[in-house]
């Protein structure tokens, strides 16, 4: 945390700012937390824990558009810059500067905000302070395990794609996970849902994710990854099982393949229409007892301009039967996957009256095509893909 404070103090002195604050986005994606504040007044120094609701705020505008905000106040020039890396909205840098600071100063502050993103990423390995700031409430043991299984960054952008995932846990954690990794020329995705609740579900999810990551890191193909996950869960005591989907996309050729282990079918939006992707279903992971079951690797038809939605059955739970998911996908087609994933999972939570019976997890992938080789980056995000607005859900 001292590294963030050093940046704040440097900006305070270098540009004559009267106040510098770093605000971190919390786990829900619906609020920000002032985590560090430096000012010329001693009364203004220190950390706060008060969460600020994002909807309708200027902070939401900056995160959504990934562009800085500027306004003239009676105390000076208020500026807010996104703190973002590869589309992952980490937080915001807010300063109160002298009037008319000039474009050179603003460019330097924007550069500092981008550097701050790398500082947070590097230092969160050594401290719990950033994790503390992201949490709106203490987590039960099962939820603690579940969140540790998620990727460190829930959003990722590259020239060929943008993706984001979101998990709305049920009151009794049900073991949903999602994962991705980007190699030199391959994007790997997985979405899994272990059976059961609370600690048993979390432990089964740990075995499953560990087996998938271990196989992937050893260079195993999709079929071998599925086989190892199946065997690991079958060997786990007491026996657990899980549905899931594994996806691998070659970023050079655009070829995509998928294994479907008894999981709800993904949705694809193409040319203004939303359809389920017809897939053969193999048995869930963990049901192998003596004879291994060969998982089928299927071709995933993915074309430039497609949006792919992968989800767990909590997104289709009985409490959300009034929600039309394809219509909601159409309503959010202009949004970045970061806002889309949040909007879809929040809609399910709202439709269920704020209390889910099962975890609701969604991954949103926008595929731009293997012909794309350059990102149009500003402040750590591709500004061509940023959301112009977000509707309340």
Short mmCIF file of C-alpha atoms in Angstrom, two decimals:
data_model
loop_
_atom_site.label_atom_id
_atom_site.label_comp_id
_atom_site.label_asym_id
_atom_site.label_seq_id
_atom_site.Cartn_x
_atom_site.Cartn_y
_atom_site.Cartn_z
CA UNK A 1 0.00 0.00 0.00
CA UNK A 2 2.96 2.31 0.60
CA UNK A 3 3.68 2.28 -3.16
CA UNK A 4 0.23 3.78 -3.86
CA UNK A 5 0.82 6.38 -1.16
CA UNK A 6 4.16 7.30 -2.75
CA UNK A 7 2.44 7.91 -6.11
CA UNK A 8 -0.20 10.04 -4.40
CA UNK A 9 2.41 12.11 -2.57
CA UNK A 10 4.40 12.58 -5.78
CA UNK A 11 1.35 13.88 -7.64
CA UNK A 12 0.50 16.09 -4.69
CA UNK A 13 3.89 17.78 -4.81
CA UNK A 14 4.65 17.67 -8.54
CA UNK A 15 1.44 19.29 -9.78
CA UNK A 16 0.40 21.34 -6.77
CA UNK A 17 -2.64 19.16 -6.15
CA UNK A 18 -4.56 19.76 -2.95
CA UNK A 19 -6.00 16.25 -2.83
CA UNK A 20 -5.16 12.88 -4.45
CA UNK A 21 -7.29 9.75 -3.95
CA UNK A 22 -7.11 6.17 -5.20
CA UNK A 23 -10.48 4.39 -5.34
CA UNK A 24 -10.64 0.64 -5.92
CA UNK A 25 -13.57 -1.18 -7.55
CA UNK A 26 -15.10 -3.72 -5.17
CA UNK A 27 -15.88 -7.36 -5.94
CA UNK A 28 -19.50 -6.64 -6.86
CA UNK A 29 -18.48 -4.19 -9.58
CA UNK A 30 -21.22 -1.90 -8.27
CA UNK A 31 -19.22 0.33 -5.93
CA UNK A 32 -15.82 1.92 -5.41
CA UNK A 33 -13.89 2.32 -2.17
CA UNK A 34 -11.56 5.25 -1.37
CA UNK A 35 -8.53 3.20 -0.35
CA UNK A 36 -5.85 5.88 -0.11
CA UNK A 37 -6.04 9.66 0.19
CA UNK A 38 -3.30 12.27 0.40
CA UNK A 39 -3.91 15.99 0.84
CA UNK A 40 -2.15 19.12 1.98
CA UNK A 41 -4.44 19.14 5.00
CA UNK A 42 -3.50 16.61 7.67
CA UNK A 43 -7.20 16.10 8.34
CA UNK A 44 -7.58 14.78 4.82
CA UNK A 45 -4.99 12.02 5.12
CA UNK A 46 -5.74 8.40 5.83
CA UNK A 47 -7.78 5.53 4.49
CA UNK A 48 -11.52 5.22 4.34
CA UNK A 49 -13.79 2.22 3.98
CA UNK A 50 -17.02 3.92 2.90
CA UNK A 51 -18.32 2.46 -0.33
CA UNK A 52 -19.64 4.74 -3.04
CA UNK A 53 -22.45 3.38 -5.22
CA UNK A 54 -21.39 3.53 -8.86
CA UNK A 55 -24.73 3.76 -10.63
CA UNK A 56 -25.35 7.23 -11.99
CA UNK A 57 -22.10 8.61 -10.60
CA UNK A 58 -19.24 10.28 -12.40
CA UNK A 59 -17.08 7.35 -11.27
CA UNK A 60 -19.29 4.96 -13.24
CA UNK A 61 -18.94 7.23 -16.27
CA UNK A 62 -15.13 7.01 -16.14
CA UNK A 63 -15.09 3.23 -15.65
CA UNK A 64 -17.70 2.68 -18.35
CA UNK A 65 -16.14 4.90 -21.01
CA UNK A 66 -12.51 4.44 -19.87
CA UNK A 67 -11.99 8.15 -20.50
CA UNK A 68 -10.95 10.82 -17.98
CA UNK A 69 -13.44 13.22 -16.44
CA UNK A 70 -12.79 16.87 -15.76
CA UNK A 71 -14.80 19.62 -14.09
CA UNK A 72 -14.10 23.07 -12.67
CA UNK A 73 -15.08 23.55 -9.03
CA UNK A 74 -14.74 26.40 -6.56
CA UNK A 75 -11.70 24.64 -5.09
CA UNK A 76 -9.90 23.93 -8.35
CA UNK A 77 -9.95 21.47 -11.24
CA UNK A 78 -11.36 18.04 -10.36
CA UNK A 79 -10.00 15.27 -12.60
CA UNK A 80 -10.67 11.52 -12.50
CA UNK A 81 -8.68 8.98 -14.51
CA UNK A 82 -9.32 5.23 -14.98
CA UNK A 83 -6.80 2.86 -13.40
CA UNK A 84 -7.04 -0.02 -15.85
CA UNK A 85 -4.90 -2.79 -17.32
CA UNK A 86 -5.96 -4.79 -20.41
CA UNK A 87 -9.56 -3.76 -19.87
CA UNK A 88 -9.62 -4.83 -16.22
CA UNK A 89 -11.04 -1.80 -14.37
CA UNK A 90 -9.02 -1.81 -11.15
CA UNK A 91 -10.05 1.58 -9.85
CA UNK A 92 -9.82 5.35 -10.26
CA UNK A 93 -7.32 8.12 -9.58
CA UNK A 94 -8.96 11.38 -8.49
CA UNK A 95 -7.15 14.70 -8.04
CA UNK A 96 -8.02 18.27 -7.16
CA UNK A 97 -5.61 20.42 -9.19
CA UNK A 98 -5.08 24.16 -9.52
CA UNK A 99 -7.33 25.82 -12.11
CA UNK A 100 -6.41 25.32 -15.78
CA UNK A 101 -3.70 22.71 -15.20
CA UNK A 102 -2.88 22.40 -18.90
CA UNK A 103 -2.82 19.37 -21.20
CA UNK A 104 0.76 18.46 -20.30
CA UNK A 105 -0.19 18.05 -16.65
CA UNK A 106 -3.31 16.06 -17.55
CA UNK A 107 -1.29 13.74 -19.79
CA UNK A 108 1.19 13.16 -16.96
CA UNK A 109 -1.62 12.34 -14.52
CA UNK A 110 -3.11 9.90 -17.04
CA UNK A 111 0.27 8.21 -17.36
CA UNK A 112 0.52 7.99 -13.58
CA UNK A 113 -2.91 6.32 -13.46
CA UNK A 114 -1.77 3.70 -15.95
CA UNK A 115 1.42 3.08 -13.96
CA UNK A 116 -0.68 2.79 -10.81
CA UNK A 117 -2.53 -0.16 -12.37
CA UNK A 118 0.77 -2.05 -12.69
CA UNK A 119 1.73 -1.08 -9.14
CA UNK A 120 -1.50 -2.54 -7.74
CA UNK A 121 -1.14 -5.73 -9.81
CA UNK A 122 2.45 -6.24 -8.66
CA UNK A 123 1.90 -5.41 -4.99
CA UNK A 124 -1.33 -7.33 -4.40
CA UNK A 125 0.81 -10.47 -4.24
CA UNK A 126 2.31 -9.19 -0.97
CA UNK A 127 -0.61 -7.59 0.86
CA UNK A 128 -4.28 -8.16 1.70
CA UNK A 129 -5.07 -4.44 1.68
CA UNK A 130 -6.39 -4.39 -1.88
CA UNK A 131 -8.46 -7.50 -1.24
CA UNK A 132 -9.82 -5.90 1.93
CA UNK A 133 -10.84 -2.82 -0.02
CA UNK A 134 -12.72 -4.92 -2.60
CA UNK A 135 -14.94 -6.68 -0.07
CA UNK A 136 -18.24 -5.28 1.07
CA UNK A 137 -18.70 -7.99 3.72
CA UNK A 138 -16.72 -10.81 5.38
CA UNK A 139 -16.70 -14.06 3.43
CA UNK A 140 -17.58 -17.47 4.78
CA UNK A 141 -14.89 -20.14 4.36
CA UNK A 142 -16.56 -21.68 1.28
CA UNK A 143 -16.84 -18.28 -0.40
CA UNK A 144 -13.21 -17.49 0.46
CA UNK A 145 -12.12 -20.68 -1.30
CA UNK A 146 -14.42 -20.01 -4.24
CA UNK A 147 -13.08 -16.51 -4.90
CA UNK A 148 -9.49 -17.74 -4.70
CA UNK A 149 -10.25 -20.09 -7.62
CA UNK A 150 -11.18 -17.22 -9.93
CA UNK A 151 -8.61 -15.52 -12.18
CA UNK A 152 -6.91 -12.50 -10.60
CA UNK A 153 -8.29 -10.27 -13.36
CA UNK A 154 -11.93 -10.87 -14.26
CA UNK A 155 -11.55 -8.99 -17.57
CA UNK A 156 -9.01 -9.31 -20.36
CA UNK A 157 -8.57 -7.56 -23.71
CA UNK A 158 -6.41 -8.51 -26.68
CA UNK A 159 -6.45 -7.49 -30.33
CA UNK A 160 -8.59 -10.52 -31.25
CA UNK A 161 -11.05 -10.51 -28.34
CA UNK A 162 -12.37 -9.02 -25.13
CA UNK A 163 -13.78 -11.15 -22.33
CA UNK A 164 -15.10 -10.80 -18.82
CA UNK A 165 -16.72 -13.00 -16.21
CA UNK A 166 -18.89 -12.37 -13.18
CA UNK A 167 -20.06 -14.60 -10.34
CA UNK A 168 -23.07 -13.90 -8.13
CA UNK A 169 -22.75 -16.41 -5.25
CA UNK A 170 -25.84 -17.91 -3.68
CA UNK A 171 -26.37 -17.77 0.07
CA UNK A 172 -25.15 -21.37 0.19
CA UNK A 173 -22.08 -21.35 -2.07
CA UNK A 174 -22.62 -23.83 -4.89
CA UNK A 175 -19.14 -24.19 -6.35
CA UNK A 176 -19.30 -22.19 -9.60
CA UNK A 177 -15.97 -21.19 -11.14
CA UNK A 178 -14.69 -19.65 -14.35
CA UNK A 179 -11.15 -19.38 -15.60
CA UNK A 180 -9.14 -18.18 -18.58
CA UNK A 181 -5.53 -17.92 -19.60
CA UNK A 182 -3.88 -16.27 -22.60
CA UNK A 183 -0.86 -17.98 -24.16
CA UNK A 184 1.17 -16.68 -27.09
CA UNK A 185 -1.36 -17.80 -29.68
CA UNK A 186 -4.12 -19.54 -27.69
CA UNK A 187 -6.98 -18.45 -25.46
CA UNK A 188 -8.19 -21.05 -22.95
CA UNK A 189 -11.59 -20.72 -21.24
CA UNK A 190 -13.41 -22.86 -18.70
CA UNK A 191 -16.70 -22.59 -16.85
CA UNK A 192 -17.62 -25.21 -14.24
CA UNK A 193 -20.37 -25.91 -11.72
CA UNK A 194 -19.79 -28.51 -9.00
CA UNK A 195 -22.73 -30.19 -7.35
CA UNK A 196 -23.51 -29.54 -3.69
CA UNK A 197 -23.25 -26.52 -1.45
CA UNK A 198 -20.92 -24.69 0.89
CA UNK A 199 -17.60 -26.24 1.92
CA UNK A 200 -18.07 -29.55 0.09
CA UNK A 201 -18.83 -27.71 -3.17
CA UNK A 202 -15.84 -25.42 -2.67
CA UNK A 203 -13.50 -28.36 -2.03
CA UNK A 204 -14.77 -30.21 -5.11
CA UNK A 205 -14.31 -27.04 -7.15
CA UNK A 206 -10.73 -26.79 -5.87
CA UNK A 207 -9.97 -30.33 -7.05
CA UNK A 208 -11.60 -29.66 -10.42
CA UNK A 209 -9.91 -26.33 -11.14
CA UNK A 210 -6.57 -27.66 -9.92
CA UNK A 211 -6.81 -30.65 -12.27
CA UNK A 212 -7.75 -28.45 -15.25
CA UNK A 213 -4.98 -25.93 -14.61
CA UNK A 214 -2.40 -28.62 -14.01
CA UNK A 215 -3.26 -30.40 -17.26
CA UNK A 216 -3.34 -27.16 -19.22
CA UNK A 217 0.03 -26.04 -17.87
CA UNK A 218 1.56 -29.36 -18.97
CA UNK A 219 0.39 -28.72 -22.53
CA UNK A 220 -2.46 -31.25 -22.50
CA UNK A 221 -5.08 -30.91 -25.21
CA UNK A 222 -8.77 -30.39 -24.40
CA UNK A 223 -9.63 -34.08 -24.31
CA UNK A 224 -6.79 -34.83 -21.88
CA UNK A 225 -7.73 -31.85 -19.70
CA UNK A 226 -11.29 -33.19 -19.48
CA UNK A 227 -10.07 -36.71 -18.74
CA UNK A 228 -7.88 -35.55 -15.88
CA UNK A 229 -10.63 -33.39 -14.42
CA UNK A 230 -13.06 -36.31 -14.62
CA UNK A 231 -10.61 -38.67 -12.93
CA UNK A 232 -9.65 -36.17 -10.23
CA UNK A 233 -13.26 -35.65 -9.19
CA UNK A 234 -13.98 -39.39 -9.35
CA UNK A 235 -11.05 -39.99 -6.99
CA UNK A 236 -12.16 -37.22 -4.63
CA UNK A 237 -13.85 -38.43 -1.44
CA UNK A 238 -16.72 -38.09 -0.96
CA UNK A 239 -17.41 -38.38 -4.66
CA UNK A 240 -18.31 -35.12 -6.34
CA UNK A 241 -19.26 -34.30 -9.88
CA UNK A 242 -19.52 -31.18 -11.95
CA UNK A 243 -20.79 -29.90 -15.26
CA UNK A 244 -18.57 -27.69 -17.34
CA UNK A 245 -17.36 -26.39 -20.66
CA UNK A 246 -13.78 -26.13 -21.87
CA UNK A 247 -12.91 -23.90 -24.82
CA UNK A 248 -9.68 -23.35 -26.73
CA UNK A 249 -9.32 -20.70 -29.44
CA UNK A 250 -6.34 -20.38 -31.76
CA UNK A 251 -5.74 -16.63 -32.03
CA UNK A 252 -3.78 -16.97 -35.28
CA UNK A 253 -6.35 -19.00 -37.21
CA UNK A 254 -9.58 -18.32 -35.32
CA UNK A 255 -10.22 -22.06 -35.00
CA UNK A 256 -12.18 -22.78 -31.83
CA UNK A 257 -12.99 -26.08 -30.14
CA UNK A 258 -15.07 -27.01 -27.14
CA UNK A 259 -15.90 -29.85 -24.77
CA UNK A 260 -19.34 -29.85 -23.17
CA UNK A 261 -19.55 -31.92 -19.98
CA UNK A 262 -23.31 -31.92 -19.41
CA UNK A 263 -23.45 -28.12 -19.09
CA UNK A 264 -26.15 -25.61 -20.13
CA UNK A 265 -25.68 -24.61 -23.77
CA UNK A 266 -23.89 -21.35 -24.51
CA UNK A 267 -25.58 -18.51 -26.37
CA UNK A 268 -24.19 -16.75 -29.42
CA UNK A 269 -25.22 -13.35 -30.72
CA UNK A 270 -24.55 -12.95 -34.43
CA UNK A 271 -25.92 -10.39 -36.89
CA UNK A 272 -28.48 -9.12 -34.39
CA UNK A 273 -29.85 -12.56 -33.45
CA UNK A 274 -29.30 -14.69 -30.34
CA UNK A 275 -29.31 -18.48 -30.56
CA UNK A 276 -28.27 -21.44 -28.46
CA UNK A 277 -25.24 -23.22 -29.85
CA UNK A 278 -26.21 -26.82 -30.58
CA UNK A 279 -23.69 -29.11 -28.87
CA UNK A 280 -23.47 -32.78 -28.03
CA UNK A 281 -23.44 -33.34 -24.26
CA UNK A 282 -20.96 -35.68 -22.63
CA UNK A 283 -21.27 -36.85 -19.03
CA UNK A 284 -20.34 -34.44 -16.20
CA UNK A 285 -16.86 -34.58 -14.70
CA UNK A 286 -16.43 -37.04 -11.83
CA UNK A 287 -18.83 -39.79 -12.89
CA UNK A 288 -16.12 -42.11 -14.19
CA UNK A 289 -15.79 -45.09 -11.84
CA UNK A 290 -13.94 -47.84 -13.69
CA UNK A 291 -14.16 -47.22 -17.43
CA UNK A 292 -13.03 -43.77 -18.59
CA UNK A 293 -15.52 -41.89 -20.73
CA UNK A 294 -14.01 -40.33 -23.88
CA UNK A 295 -14.95 -36.67 -24.12
CA UNK A 296 -15.71 -35.33 -27.58
CA UNK A 297 -13.91 -32.25 -28.87
CA UNK A 298 -16.43 -30.28 -30.93
CA UNK A 299 -15.89 -27.43 -33.35
CA UNK A 300 -17.12 -24.07 -32.05
CA UNK A 301 -18.34 -21.87 -34.89
CA UNK A 302 -16.94 -18.45 -34.04
CA UNK A 303 -16.85 -15.57 -36.52
CA UNK A 304 -15.65 -11.96 -36.26
CA UNK A 305 -18.34 -9.86 -34.59
CA UNK A 306 -19.78 -12.76 -32.58
CA UNK A 307 -20.57 -12.45 -28.88
CA UNK A 308 -20.44 -15.70 -26.90
CA UNK A 309 -22.18 -16.10 -23.53
CA UNK A 310 -21.27 -19.07 -21.36
CA UNK A 311 -23.33 -19.52 -18.18
CA UNK A 312 -24.12 -21.83 -15.29
CA UNK A 313 -27.60 -23.11 -14.50
CA UNK A 314 -27.95 -20.51 -11.74
CA UNK A 315 -28.50 -18.01 -14.56
CA UNK A 316 -31.59 -20.04 -15.49
CA UNK A 317 -32.91 -20.73 -12.01
CA UNK A 318 -36.61 -20.77 -11.23
CA UNK A 319 -36.60 -17.39 -9.53
CA UNK A 320 -35.45 -15.79 -12.78
CA UNK A 321 -38.05 -17.28 -15.10
CA UNK A 322 -39.41 -13.80 -15.85
CA UNK A 323 -36.04 -12.73 -17.29
CA UNK A 324 -35.62 -13.14 -21.05
CA UNK A 325 -31.88 -13.77 -21.40
CA UNK A 326 -31.73 -13.46 -25.23
CA UNK A 327 -33.59 -10.13 -25.05
CA UNK A 328 -31.22 -8.95 -22.34
CA UNK A 329 -28.28 -9.92 -24.52
CA UNK A 330 -29.72 -7.76 -27.28
CA UNK A 331 -30.27 -4.88 -24.86
CA UNK A 332 -26.61 -5.05 -23.76
CA UNK A 333 -25.07 -5.63 -27.19
CA UNK A 334 -23.46 -2.14 -27.14
CA UNK A 335 -21.75 -2.75 -23.78
CA UNK A 336 -18.23 -3.98 -23.15
CA UNK A 337 -18.10 -7.61 -21.87
CA UNK A 338 -17.15 -6.13 -18.46
CA UNK A 339 -20.48 -4.30 -18.14
CA UNK A 340 -22.41 -7.03 -19.96
CA UNK A 341 -21.37 -9.81 -17.57
CA UNK A 342 -22.21 -7.61 -14.58
CA UNK A 343 -25.57 -6.58 -16.03
CA UNK A 344 -26.64 -10.15 -16.84
CA UNK A 345 -25.74 -11.62 -13.45
CA UNK A 346 -27.26 -8.66 -11.60
CA UNK A 347 -30.48 -9.07 -13.59
CA UNK A 348 -30.73 -12.68 -12.40
CA UNK A 349 -30.13 -11.59 -8.81
CA UNK A 350 -32.83 -8.92 -9.09
CA UNK A 351 -35.29 -11.32 -10.72
CA UNK A 352 -34.73 -13.76 -7.84
CA UNK A 353 -35.57 -11.06 -5.30
CA UNK A 354 -31.97 -10.62 -4.21
CA UNK A 355 -31.59 -14.20 -2.93
CA UNK A 356 -30.23 -16.87 -5.25
CA UNK A 357 -30.77 -20.57 -4.67
CA UNK A 358 -27.76 -21.36 -6.84
CA UNK A 359 -24.61 -19.49 -7.89
CA UNK A 360 -25.16 -17.47 -11.07
CA UNK A 361 -22.04 -17.19 -13.22
CA UNK A 362 -21.56 -15.80 -16.71
CA UNK A 363 -18.66 -15.30 -19.10
CA UNK A 364 -18.95 -12.92 -22.03
CA UNK A 365 -16.54 -13.16 -24.98
CA UNK A 366 -16.48 -10.71 -27.89
CA UNK A 367 -14.58 -12.18 -30.82
CA UNK A 368 -13.06 -9.62 -33.20
CA UNK A 369 -11.23 -12.11 -35.39
CA UNK A 370 -7.75 -13.50 -35.94
CA UNK A 371 -7.09 -10.80 -38.54
CA UNK A 372 -6.95 -8.20 -35.76
CA UNK A 373 -3.39 -7.70 -34.55
CA UNK A 374 -3.34 -4.27 -32.87
CA UNK A 375 -5.20 -2.81 -29.91
CA UNK A 376 -6.35 0.82 -29.84
CA UNK A 377 -5.35 1.52 -26.29
CA UNK A 378 -5.95 4.45 -23.98
CA UNK A 379 -5.33 4.22 -20.24
CA UNK A 380 -5.07 0.43 -20.39
CA UNK A 381 -8.28 -0.18 -22.35
CA UNK A 382 -9.29 -0.44 -26.01
CA UNK A 383 -11.35 2.72 -26.39
CA UNK A 384 -13.13 1.42 -29.48
CA UNK A 385 -14.82 -1.24 -27.35
CA UNK A 386 -15.66 0.87 -24.28
CA UNK A 387 -19.29 1.11 -23.19
CA UNK A 388 -21.10 4.33 -24.08
CA UNK A 389 -23.63 3.85 -21.30
CA UNK A 390 -25.01 1.25 -18.91
CA UNK A 391 -28.65 0.74 -18.04
CA UNK A 392 -29.64 0.16 -14.42
CA UNK A 393 -30.18 -3.46 -13.43
#
